[in-house]
Amino acid sequence: MTTRVSFAAFVAYAAFAALAAAPSLVAAAASCPAGSFSPTGQQPCAFCDPGTFQPNAGQTSCQKAQKGWFASGPHGGSGATSQSQCPQGAFSANDGQASCTICPAGSYCNDEGQTKPVPCPPGHFSPTPGAGQQCKECPKGTFVATSGATACCACCSGFYTDQTGQTHCFDCPVRGAFSPVGATSASQCGKTPGGGLTSCVQSGNKCPNTGSSPTGIHGRRDIKRRACPAGHKSCPVYGSTSGRGFLKAYECVDVQNDLESCGGCVTNDSPFGERTFDGGRDCSAIPNVNTVTCNAGKCLIESCRDGYSLSADGLSCISSFNIQAKKRRAGRLYKAI
């Protein structure tokens, strides 16, 4: 028996058969794989940019690597699917980093995933970048008083340290005022100068004040044991010349212009601005002075307090009443003559 099929039914059947033979034509477009993205999440896709990653398929964007982490892709024909922690010796301070930054000299990064380097503490140093553990202690005979040091300073002449990891050097005992630069024992101190200061990269090519000052002594300026520059004089530090337990120390003073040591050393009190045995005056201690300066080693009184006038020799301020009384006496004496 023959079955008759209409032309319209035949066309519909043929179309269905064609679609069944090519299922890809009705299937949804393929999703973007992990490590890539597109505005729709479907192909065509783009790899995640350096510093970003995407662990899932079919995504419309990639995620930024967080601080302390990095995402290095794309490479090897695919984008990054995950982020990685920065290793020891490196750090990442910002989101979205494709690589980590090596810890600079003077610091260390001893943990994975650090977001910033840790400066070496005082008494320690790190000479090269990428330190993964603690900084090194300054060896004996050296010190550093600041954090973030890349090297330690040698102890100045007149100082020593027999310990490691020091922030300052110890003053030589009273029996000796000098020592070689970088002395590691008090036994190296003696009465012969040991070479003065030494160069130190950490402190502007000179020993830092915090390290060259002996413990227990605080002068008006930095205590030094070396030849003073031109125009300066080596003076005992104020208050260090007498008394039990005091250590005699010296400082360089500009005696030509220093208001408190004008014209010479002022080691202790200069009562009423009187000259000391060395010829120095504390200009600021002159009684009844309003304005005074030190010029060429001499106290120059520019003005006196109200009721006082400059003396004839210009060295003090005296009562205006006394000046008038002297003038009156001088006038009477002249008339009597």
Coordinates of C-alpha atoms in Angstrom, one line a residue:
M1 CA 0.0 0.0 0.0
T2 CA 1.3 3.4 -0.9
T3 CA 1.1 6.3 1.6
R4 CA 0.7 9.7 0.1
V5 CA 2.5 12.6 1.9
S6 CA 1.7 16.2 1.1
F7 CA 4.5 18.5 -0.2
A8 CA 4.3 20.8 2.8
A9 CA 4.8 17.9 5.2
F10 CA 7.7 16.6 3.2
V11 CA 9.4 20.0 3.4
A12 CA 8.9 20.2 7.2
Y13 CA 10.3 16.7 7.7
A14 CA 13.4 17.4 5.5
A15 CA 14.1 20.6 7.5
F16 CA 13.9 18.6 10.8
A17 CA 16.2 15.9 9.6
A18 CA 18.8 18.5 8.5
L19 CA 18.8 20.1 12.0
A20 CA 19.1 16.7 13.7
A21 CA 22.1 16.0 11.6
A22 CA 23.8 19.3 12.7
P23 CA 23.1 19.8 16.4
S24 CA 25.9 22.4 16.8
L25 CA 23.7 24.8 14.9
V26 CA 21.1 25.0 17.7
A27 CA 23.6 24.6 20.7
A28 CA 24.6 27.8 22.7
A29 CA 27.9 29.4 21.9
A30 CA 30.9 28.0 23.9
S31 CA 31.8 29.8 27.2
C32 CA 35.1 31.6 27.8
P33 CA 37.5 29.2 29.6
A34 CA 39.1 30.1 32.9
G35 CA 41.8 32.6 32.5
S36 CA 39.9 34.6 29.9
F37 CA 36.8 36.8 29.6
S38 CA 34.5 38.6 27.1
P39 CA 31.7 41.1 27.5
T40 CA 29.1 38.3 27.2
G41 CA 31.2 35.5 28.8
Q42 CA 31.1 33.6 25.5
Q43 CA 33.6 33.2 22.7
P44 CA 35.5 35.0 21.2
C45 CA 37.4 35.6 24.5
A46 CA 40.5 37.6 25.6
F47 CA 43.1 36.5 28.1
C48 CA 43.2 38.1 31.5
D49 CA 45.6 41.0 31.6
P50 CA 48.8 40.8 33.7
G51 CA 48.0 41.4 37.3
T52 CA 44.5 39.8 36.9
F53 CA 43.1 36.3 37.0
Q54 CA 39.9 34.3 36.5
P55 CA 39.4 30.9 38.0
N56 CA 36.0 30.3 36.5
A57 CA 34.7 29.8 32.9
G58 CA 32.1 32.1 31.2
Q59 CA 33.1 35.3 33.0
T60 CA 32.7 38.8 31.8
S61 CA 35.8 40.2 33.6
C62 CA 38.9 39.2 35.5
Q63 CA 39.8 39.8 39.2
K64 CA 42.8 41.9 40.3
A65 CA 45.5 40.1 42.3
Q66 CA 45.3 41.4 45.9
K67 CA 48.1 43.1 47.9
G68 CA 50.9 40.7 48.8
W69 CA 49.9 38.5 45.8
F70 CA 50.6 38.6 42.0
A71 CA 49.2 37.1 38.7
S72 CA 51.7 36.9 36.0
G73 CA 49.8 35.7 32.9
P74 CA 49.0 35.5 30.1
H75 CA 51.6 32.9 29.1
G76 CA 51.7 29.5 27.4
G77 CA 48.5 30.3 25.4
S78 CA 46.3 31.0 28.4
G79 CA 45.6 33.7 31.0
A80 CA 46.1 33.4 34.7
T81 CA 43.6 31.2 36.5
S82 CA 44.8 32.0 40.0
Q83 CA 46.9 34.5 42.0
S84 CA 50.1 33.6 43.9
Q85 CA 51.7 34.9 47.1
C86 CA 54.8 36.9 47.0
P87 CA 57.8 34.8 48.2
Q88 CA 60.1 35.7 51.0
G89 CA 62.4 38.6 50.0
A90 CA 59.7 40.3 48.0
F91 CA 56.5 42.2 48.5
S92 CA 53.5 43.7 46.6
A93 CA 52.1 47.0 47.9
N94 CA 49.2 47.4 45.5
D95 CA 46.3 45.4 44.0
G96 CA 46.7 44.2 40.4
Q97 CA 50.4 43.4 40.3
A98 CA 51.9 41.1 37.7
S99 CA 55.0 40.5 39.8
C100 CA 56.4 41.3 43.2
T101 CA 59.0 43.9 44.1
I102 CA 62.3 42.8 45.6
C103 CA 62.8 44.1 49.2
P104 CA 65.4 46.9 49.0
A105 CA 68.7 46.9 50.8
G106 CA 68.2 48.1 54.4
S107 CA 65.0 46.1 54.8
Y108 CA 63.8 42.5 54.9
C109 CA 60.7 40.4 54.0
N110 CA 60.7 37.3 56.1
D111 CA 57.1 36.2 55.3
E112 CA 55.2 35.2 52.2
G113 CA 52.5 37.6 51.0
Q114 CA 54.0 40.7 52.5
T115 CA 52.6 44.0 51.4
K116 CA 55.6 46.2 52.4
P117 CA 59.2 45.7 53.5
V118 CA 60.3 45.9 57.1
P119 CA 63.1 48.4 57.7
C120 CA 66.1 47.1 59.6
P121 CA 65.9 48.2 63.2
P122 CA 68.7 50.4 64.7
G123 CA 71.8 48.3 65.4
H124 CA 71.1 46.1 62.3
F125 CA 71.7 46.3 58.6
S126 CA 71.0 44.6 55.3
P127 CA 73.6 45.3 52.6
T128 CA 71.8 43.7 49.6
P129 CA 68.2 43.7 48.2
G130 CA 66.0 40.6 48.6
A131 CA 66.7 39.8 52.3
G132 CA 64.3 37.0 53.3
Q133 CA 65.2 36.8 56.9
Q134 CA 66.1 39.2 59.8
C135 CA 68.7 41.9 59.2
K136 CA 72.3 41.3 60.3
E137 CA 73.6 42.7 63.6
C138 CA 76.3 45.4 63.4
P139 CA 79.6 43.7 64.3
K140 CA 81.8 44.7 67.2
G141 CA 83.4 48.1 66.7
T142 CA 80.5 49.4 64.6
F143 CA 77.0 50.9 65.2
V144 CA 74.1 52.4 63.5
A145 CA 71.5 54.6 65.2
T146 CA 68.9 54.8 62.4
S147 CA 66.5 52.3 60.9
G148 CA 66.8 51.0 57.4
A149 CA 70.6 50.9 57.4
T150 CA 72.5 49.2 54.5
A151 CA 75.8 49.3 56.4
C152 CA 77.1 50.1 59.9
C153 CA 79.4 52.9 61.0
A154 CA 82.8 52.3 62.5
C155 CA 83.1 53.8 66.1
C156 CA 84.8 57.1 66.0
S157 CA 88.2 57.6 67.6
G158 CA 87.7 57.9 71.4
F159 CA 84.9 55.3 71.4
Y160 CA 84.5 51.6 71.2
T161 CA 82.0 48.8 71.4
D162 CA 82.7 45.2 72.4
Q163 CA 79.1 44.1 71.6
T164 CA 77.2 43.4 68.4
G165 CA 74.0 45.0 67.3
Q166 CA 74.7 48.4 68.9
T167 CA 73.0 51.8 68.3
H168 CA 75.9 53.8 69.7
C169 CA 79.5 53.3 70.8
F170 CA 80.8 53.6 74.4
D171 CA 83.1 56.4 75.5
C172 CA 86.7 55.4 76.3
P173 CA 87.3 55.1 80.0
V174 CA 88.8 58.1 81.9
R175 CA 92.3 56.6 81.6
G176 CA 92.4 57.2 77.9
A177 CA 90.7 59.7 75.6
F178 CA 91.5 58.1 72.2
S179 CA 91.2 54.8 70.4
P180 CA 91.6 53.5 66.8
V181 CA 88.6 53.9 64.6
G182 CA 86.4 50.9 64.9
A183 CA 87.8 49.9 68.3
T184 CA 86.3 46.7 69.7
S185 CA 87.6 46.9 73.3
A186 CA 88.3 49.4 76.0
S187 CA 91.8 48.1 76.1
Q188 CA 92.5 49.8 72.8
C189 CA 91.9 53.3 74.3
G190 CA 95.0 55.3 75.0
K191 CA 96.5 58.8 75.2
T192 CA 97.5 58.9 71.5
P193 CA 94.9 60.1 68.9
G194 CA 93.6 57.3 66.9
G195 CA 92.7 59.0 63.6
G196 CA 89.6 61.1 64.3
L197 CA 86.3 60.5 62.6
T198 CA 85.7 58.0 59.8
S199 CA 83.6 58.0 56.7
C200 CA 80.1 56.5 57.0
V201 CA 77.6 56.2 54.2
Q202 CA 74.7 56.0 56.6
S203 CA 75.2 59.5 58.0
G204 CA 76.4 61.9 55.4
N205 CA 80.1 60.8 55.4
K206 CA 80.6 61.5 59.1
C207 CA 79.8 59.8 62.4
P208 CA 76.2 60.4 63.4
N209 CA 75.7 62.6 66.5
T210 CA 73.7 59.8 68.2
G211 CA 76.6 57.5 68.0
S212 CA 79.5 59.8 68.7
S213 CA 78.1 61.2 71.9
P214 CA 79.2 59.3 75.0
T215 CA 76.5 58.1 77.4
G216 CA 75.7 60.4 80.2
I217 CA 77.1 63.6 78.6
H218 CA 74.9 66.1 76.8
G219 CA 76.6 69.2 75.7
R220 CA 75.2 72.2 73.8
R221 CA 76.7 70.8 70.6
D222 CA 77.9 67.4 69.5
I223 CA 80.9 66.1 71.4
K224 CA 83.9 65.4 69.2
R225 CA 87.5 64.3 69.6
R226 CA 89.3 65.6 66.6
A227 CA 91.0 68.7 65.3
C228 CA 88.5 71.5 65.1
P229 CA 87.8 73.4 61.8
A230 CA 89.3 76.8 61.2
G231 CA 87.8 79.5 63.5
H232 CA 86.7 76.9 66.1
K233 CA 88.3 76.0 69.4
S234 CA 88.3 72.7 71.4
C235 CA 86.5 73.6 74.6
P236 CA 85.5 71.4 77.6
V237 CA 81.8 70.6 77.4
Y238 CA 79.8 72.8 79.8
G239 CA 79.4 70.9 83.1
S240 CA 81.8 68.1 82.4
T241 CA 85.0 69.5 83.9
S242 CA 84.4 68.9 87.6
G243 CA 82.3 66.9 90.0
R244 CA 82.3 63.2 91.0
G245 CA 81.2 60.9 88.2
F246 CA 81.7 63.5 85.5
L247 CA 83.6 62.6 82.4
K248 CA 85.7 65.3 80.8
A249 CA 84.8 65.7 77.2
Y250 CA 85.4 68.4 74.5
E251 CA 83.5 70.1 71.8
C252 CA 84.4 72.4 68.9
V253 CA 83.1 75.9 69.5
D254 CA 83.0 78.9 67.1
V255 CA 84.5 81.3 69.7
Q256 CA 84.4 84.1 67.1
N257 CA 80.6 84.1 66.9
D258 CA 79.2 81.9 69.7
L259 CA 77.0 83.9 72.0
E260 CA 77.7 81.7 75.0
S261 CA 81.5 81.2 74.4
C262 CA 82.5 84.5 72.8
G263 CA 86.2 85.0 72.5
G264 CA 87.2 81.8 74.4
C265 CA 86.0 78.7 76.2
V266 CA 83.3 79.0 78.8
T267 CA 83.5 75.7 80.6
N268 CA 81.2 76.3 83.6
D269 CA 79.2 79.4 84.8
S270 CA 80.3 82.8 83.5
P271 CA 78.6 84.9 86.2
F272 CA 77.4 88.2 85.0
G273 CA 79.1 87.6 81.7
E274 CA 82.6 88.0 83.1
R275 CA 85.5 86.7 81.2
T276 CA 86.8 83.2 82.1
F277 CA 90.4 82.1 82.5
D278 CA 90.4 81.4 78.7
G279 CA 89.1 84.8 77.8
G280 CA 85.6 83.7 76.9
R281 CA 82.4 85.5 77.9
D282 CA 78.8 84.3 78.0
C283 CA 77.3 87.4 76.3
S284 CA 73.8 86.2 77.2
A285 CA 74.6 86.4 80.9
I286 CA 75.6 90.1 80.9
P287 CA 73.1 91.8 83.3
N288 CA 70.4 94.2 82.0
V289 CA 71.2 93.6 78.3
N290 CA 68.4 93.8 75.8
T291 CA 70.2 92.9 72.5
V292 CA 73.7 91.5 72.3
T293 CA 75.7 89.6 69.6
C294 CA 79.2 88.0 69.4
N295 CA 81.3 89.4 66.6
A296 CA 85.0 88.6 66.1
G297 CA 85.2 87.2 69.6
K298 CA 83.8 90.2 71.3
C299 CA 80.4 90.8 72.9
L300 CA 78.7 93.7 71.2
I301 CA 75.9 95.2 73.3
E302 CA 73.4 96.8 70.9
S303 CA 70.8 97.9 73.4
C304 CA 70.2 97.8 77.2
R305 CA 67.0 97.3 79.1
D306 CA 64.9 100.4 80.1
G307 CA 66.6 102.4 82.8
Y308 CA 70.1 101.2 81.8
S309 CA 72.6 102.6 79.4
L310 CA 75.8 101.3 77.8
S311 CA 78.9 101.8 79.8
A312 CA 81.7 104.0 78.5
D313 CA 83.8 100.9 77.6
G314 CA 80.8 99.2 75.9
L315 CA 81.2 96.1 78.0
S316 CA 78.2 96.3 80.3
C317 CA 74.8 98.0 80.9
I318 CA 74.7 100.3 83.9
S319 CA 71.9 102.2 85.6
S320 CA 71.0 105.4 83.9
F321 CA 70.6 107.0 87.3
N322 CA 74.3 106.3 88.1
I323 CA 75.4 107.8 84.9
Q324 CA 73.5 111.0 85.6
A325 CA 74.8 111.1 89.1
K326 CA 78.4 110.8 87.8
K327 CA 77.7 113.6 85.3
R328 CA 76.4 115.8 88.1
R329 CA 79.4 115.1 90.3
A330 CA 81.7 115.8 87.4
G331 CA 79.9 119.1 86.7
R332 CA 80.2 120.3 90.3
L333 CA 83.9 119.3 90.4
Y334 CA 84.4 121.3 87.2
K335 CA 82.7 124.4 88.6
A336 CA 84.7 124.1 91.8
I337 CA 87.9 124.2 89.8

